[in-house]
PDB file of C-alpha atoms in Angstrom:
ATOM      1  CA  MET S   1       2.228  20.169 -28.094  1.00  0.00           C
ATOM      2  CA  LYS S   2       5.245  20.102 -25.772  1.00  0.00           C
ATOM      3  CA  SER S   3       7.579  17.158 -25.972  1.00  0.00           C
ATOM      4  CA  ALA S   4       8.452  15.433 -22.714  1.00  0.00           C
ATOM      5  CA  GLN S   5      11.809  16.310 -21.230  1.00  0.00           C
ATOM      6  CA  PRO S   6      14.128  13.432 -20.310  1.00  0.00           C
ATOM      7  CA  VAL S   7      13.877  12.524 -16.654  1.00  0.00           C
ATOM      8  CA  PRO S   8      17.160  12.014 -14.803  1.00  0.00           C
ATOM      9  CA  GLN S   9      17.866   8.374 -13.947  1.00  0.00           C
ATOM     10  CA  GLU S  10      18.115   9.110 -10.209  1.00  0.00           C
ATOM     11  CA  VAL S  11      14.588  10.576 -10.250  1.00  0.00           C
ATOM     12  CA  VAL S  12      13.213   7.567 -12.112  1.00  0.00           C
ATOM     13  CA  GLN S  13      14.941   5.267  -9.629  1.00  0.00           C
ATOM     14  CA  GLN S  14      13.489   7.088  -6.609  1.00  0.00           C
ATOM     15  CA  VAL S  15       9.969   6.850  -8.033  1.00  0.00           C
ATOM     16  CA  ALA S  16      10.454   3.149  -8.796  1.00  0.00           C
ATOM     17  CA  ASP S  17      11.779   2.557  -5.270  1.00  0.00           C
ATOM     18  CA  TYR S  18       8.740   4.287  -3.765  1.00  0.00           C
ATOM     19  CA  PHE S  19       6.339   2.146  -5.777  1.00  0.00           C
ATOM     20  CA  SER S  20       8.297  -1.009  -4.914  1.00  0.00           C
ATOM     21  CA  ILE S  21       7.620  -0.319  -1.241  1.00  0.00           C
ATOM     22  CA  LEU S  22       3.913  -0.641  -1.975  1.00  0.00           C
ATOM     23  CA  SER S  23       4.341  -3.815  -4.029  1.00  0.00           C
ATOM     24  CA  GLU S  24       4.613  -6.005  -0.930  1.00  0.00           C
ATOM     25  CA  PRO S  25       1.258  -7.360   0.371  1.00  0.00           C
ATOM     26  CA  MET S  26       2.407  -7.402   4.015  1.00  0.00           C
ATOM     27  CA  ARG S  27       3.286  -3.711   3.830  1.00  0.00           C
ATOM     28  CA  LEU S  28      -0.172  -2.937   2.485  1.00  0.00           C
ATOM     29  CA  LYS S  29      -1.700  -4.920   5.365  1.00  0.00           C
ATOM     30  CA  ILE S  30       0.367  -2.968   7.867  1.00  0.00           C
ATOM     31  CA  LEU S  31      -0.556   0.364   6.266  1.00  0.00           C
ATOM     32  CA  ASN S  32      -4.220  -0.568   6.414  1.00  0.00           C
ATOM     33  CA  LEU S  33      -3.886  -1.430  10.109  1.00  0.00           C
ATOM     34  CA  LEU S  34      -2.256   1.953  10.724  1.00  0.00           C
ATOM     35  CA  ARG S  35      -5.028   3.794   8.890  1.00  0.00           C
ATOM     36  CA  ASP S  36      -6.863   4.466  12.176  1.00  0.00           C
ATOM     37  CA  GLY S  37      -3.772   5.610  14.080  1.00  0.00           C
ATOM     38  CA  GLU S  38      -0.549   4.427  15.610  1.00  0.00           C
ATOM     39  CA  LYS S  39      -0.018   0.905  16.823  1.00  0.00           C
ATOM     40  CA  CYS S  40       2.764  -0.859  18.652  1.00  0.00           C
ATOM     41  CA  VAL S  41       4.727  -3.628  17.000  1.00  0.00           C
ATOM     42  CA  GLN S  42       3.019  -6.325  19.072  1.00  0.00           C
ATOM     43  CA  GLU S  43      -0.436  -5.157  17.947  1.00  0.00           C
ATOM     44  CA  LEU S  44       0.722  -5.358  14.323  1.00  0.00           C
ATOM     45  CA  VAL S  45       2.220  -8.815  14.870  1.00  0.00           C
ATOM     46  CA  GLU S  46      -1.045 -10.103  16.325  1.00  0.00           C
ATOM     47  CA  ALA S  47      -3.215  -8.499  13.637  1.00  0.00           C
ATOM     48  CA  THR S  48      -1.094  -9.795  10.748  1.00  0.00           C
ATOM     49  CA  GLU S  49      -0.570 -13.228  12.329  1.00  0.00           C
ATOM     50  CA  THR S  50       3.086 -13.273  11.373  1.00  0.00           C
ATOM     51  CA  SER S  51       6.400 -13.085  13.211  1.00  0.00           C
ATOM     52  CA  GLN S  52       7.778 -10.010  14.912  1.00  0.00           C
ATOM     53  CA  ALA S  53      10.882 -10.253  12.734  1.00  0.00           C
ATOM     54  CA  ASN S  54       8.743 -10.127   9.580  1.00  0.00           C
ATOM     55  CA  VAL S  55       6.691  -7.150  10.776  1.00  0.00           C
ATOM     56  CA  SER S  56       9.816  -5.309  11.948  1.00  0.00           C
ATOM     57  CA  LYS S  57      11.499  -5.845   8.587  1.00  0.00           C
ATOM     58  CA  HIS S  58       8.595  -4.234   6.737  1.00  0.00           C
ATOM     59  CA  LEU S  59       8.251  -1.416   9.260  1.00  0.00           C
ATOM     60  CA  LYS S  60      11.935  -0.591   8.821  1.00  0.00           C
ATOM     61  CA  VAL S  61      11.568  -0.311   5.028  1.00  0.00           C
ATOM     62  CA  MET S  62       8.575   2.011   5.314  1.00  0.00           C
ATOM     63  CA  LEU S  63      10.252   4.038   8.068  1.00  0.00           C
ATOM     64  CA  GLN S  64      13.374   4.564   5.944  1.00  0.00           C
ATOM     65  CA  ALA S  65      11.187   5.657   3.010  1.00  0.00           C
ATOM     66  CA  GLY S  66       9.501   8.306   5.165  1.00  0.00           C
ATOM     67  CA  ILE S  67       6.076   6.686   4.929  1.00  0.00           C
ATOM     68  CA  LEU S  68       5.996   5.864   8.651  1.00  0.00           C
ATOM     69  CA  SER S  69       7.314   7.496  11.789  1.00  0.00           C
ATOM     70  CA  ARG S  70       8.222   5.807  15.042  1.00  0.00           C
ATOM     71  CA  ARG S  71       8.193   6.691  18.706  1.00  0.00           C
ATOM     72  CA  THR S  72       9.247   4.649  21.675  1.00  0.00           C
ATOM     73  CA  GLU S  73       7.531   4.384  25.019  1.00  0.00           C
ATOM     74  CA  GLY S  74       9.388   2.263  27.499  1.00  0.00           C
ATOM     75  CA  THR S  75      10.278  -0.939  25.697  1.00  0.00           C
ATOM     76  CA  SER S  76       7.546  -0.583  23.063  1.00  0.00           C
ATOM     77  CA  ALA S  77       7.870   0.969  19.627  1.00  0.00           C
ATOM     78  CA  TYR S  78       4.826   2.672  18.109  1.00  0.00           C
ATOM     79  CA  TYR S  79       4.419   3.360  14.406  1.00  0.00           C
ATOM     80  CA  ARG S  80       2.110   5.718  12.579  1.00  0.00           C
ATOM     81  CA  VAL S  81       1.677   6.842   8.998  1.00  0.00           C
ATOM     82  CA  GLU S  82       3.693   9.990   8.396  1.00  0.00           C
ATOM     83  CA  ASP S  83       2.791  10.436   4.734  1.00  0.00           C
ATOM     84  CA  GLY S  84      -1.015  10.525   4.552  1.00  0.00           C
ATOM     85  CA  LEU S  85      -0.887  10.786   0.762  1.00  0.00           C
ATOM     86  CA  ILE S  86      -0.110   7.076   0.756  1.00  0.00           C
ATOM     87  CA  PHE S  87      -3.798   6.408   1.460  1.00  0.00           C
ATOM     88  CA  GLU S  88      -4.883   8.618  -1.424  1.00  0.00           C
ATOM     89  CA  LEU S  89      -2.580   6.682  -3.726  1.00  0.00           C
ATOM     90  CA  CYS S  90      -3.943   3.355  -2.472  1.00  0.00           C
ATOM     91  CA  ASN S  91      -7.520   4.609  -2.838  1.00  0.00           C
ATOM     92  CA  LEU S  92      -6.856   5.635  -6.453  1.00  0.00           C
ATOM     93  CA  VAL S  93      -5.463   2.199  -7.257  1.00  0.00           C
ATOM     94  CA  CYS S  94      -8.331   0.405  -5.502  1.00  0.00           C
ATOM     95  CA  ASP S  95     -10.920   2.533  -7.312  1.00  0.00           C
ATOM     96  CA  ARG S  96      -9.263   1.766 -10.647  1.00  0.00           C
ATOM     97  CA  LEU S  97      -9.198  -1.961  -9.910  1.00  0.00           C
ATOM     98  CA  ALA S  98     -12.842  -1.917  -8.799  1.00  0.00           C
ATOM     99  CA  THR S  99     -13.825  -0.187 -12.053  1.00  0.00           C
ATOM    100  CA  ARG S 100     -11.979  -2.798 -14.103  1.00  0.00           C
ATOM    101  CA  ILE S 101     -13.574  -5.657 -12.167  1.00  0.00           C
ATOM    102  CA  GLU S 102     -17.036  -4.123 -12.654  1.00  0.00           C
ATOM    103  CA  GLN S 103     -16.400  -3.790 -16.392  1.00  0.00           C
ATOM    104  CA  GLN S 104     -15.234  -7.403 -16.573  1.00  0.00           C
ATOM    105  CA  ALA S 105     -18.350  -8.514 -14.690  1.00  0.00           C
ATOM    106  CA  GLN S 106     -20.525  -6.693 -17.250  1.00  0.00           C
ATOM    107  CA  HIS S 107     -18.737  -8.524 -20.077  1.00  0.00           C
ATOM    108  CA  PHE S 108     -19.320 -11.857 -18.343  1.00  0.00           C
ATOM    109  CA  ARG S 109     -23.004 -11.033 -17.777  1.00  0.00           C
ATOM    110  CA  ALA S 110     -23.417 -10.036 -21.404  1.00  0.00           C
ATOM    111  CA  PHE S 111     -21.779 -13.264 -22.527  1.00  0.00           C
ATOM    112  CA  THR S 112     -23.923 -15.327 -20.163  1.00  0.00           C
ATOM    113  CA  LEU S 113     -27.123 -13.636 -21.344  1.00  0.00           C
ATOM    114  CA  SER S 114     -26.254 -13.972 -25.028  1.00  0.00           C
ATOM    115  CA  SER S 115     -25.301 -17.647 -24.722  1.00  0.00           C
ATOM    116  CA  LYS S 116     -28.675 -18.512 -23.102  1.00  0.00           C
ATOM    117  CA  GLU S 117     -30.648 -17.301 -26.098  1.00  0.00           C
TER     118      GLU S 117
END
């Protein structure tokens, strides 16, 4: 069996930074809204029911990370998901969480059934 090679600190840091981008609930909301295609900032503000400054802050972080891309049309800025793998990653996490919740529910049902006897 091969032993794992040490990973350079800068690589570990980049991976951690990427995951930290997804650790913010508002960013996940925005990504979900962009799942069906690009939207302007105002559409995202209305859909998230938060301030433009808050939405813009999160868009900037995801843009700098290469997850989103931006185009301007007149005075409006439109954002879209540039890295489609982000949805695959989110789907994997959601599937894993759903499996865990289903397993927990089975344990609760088993406990409920056994305590009624």
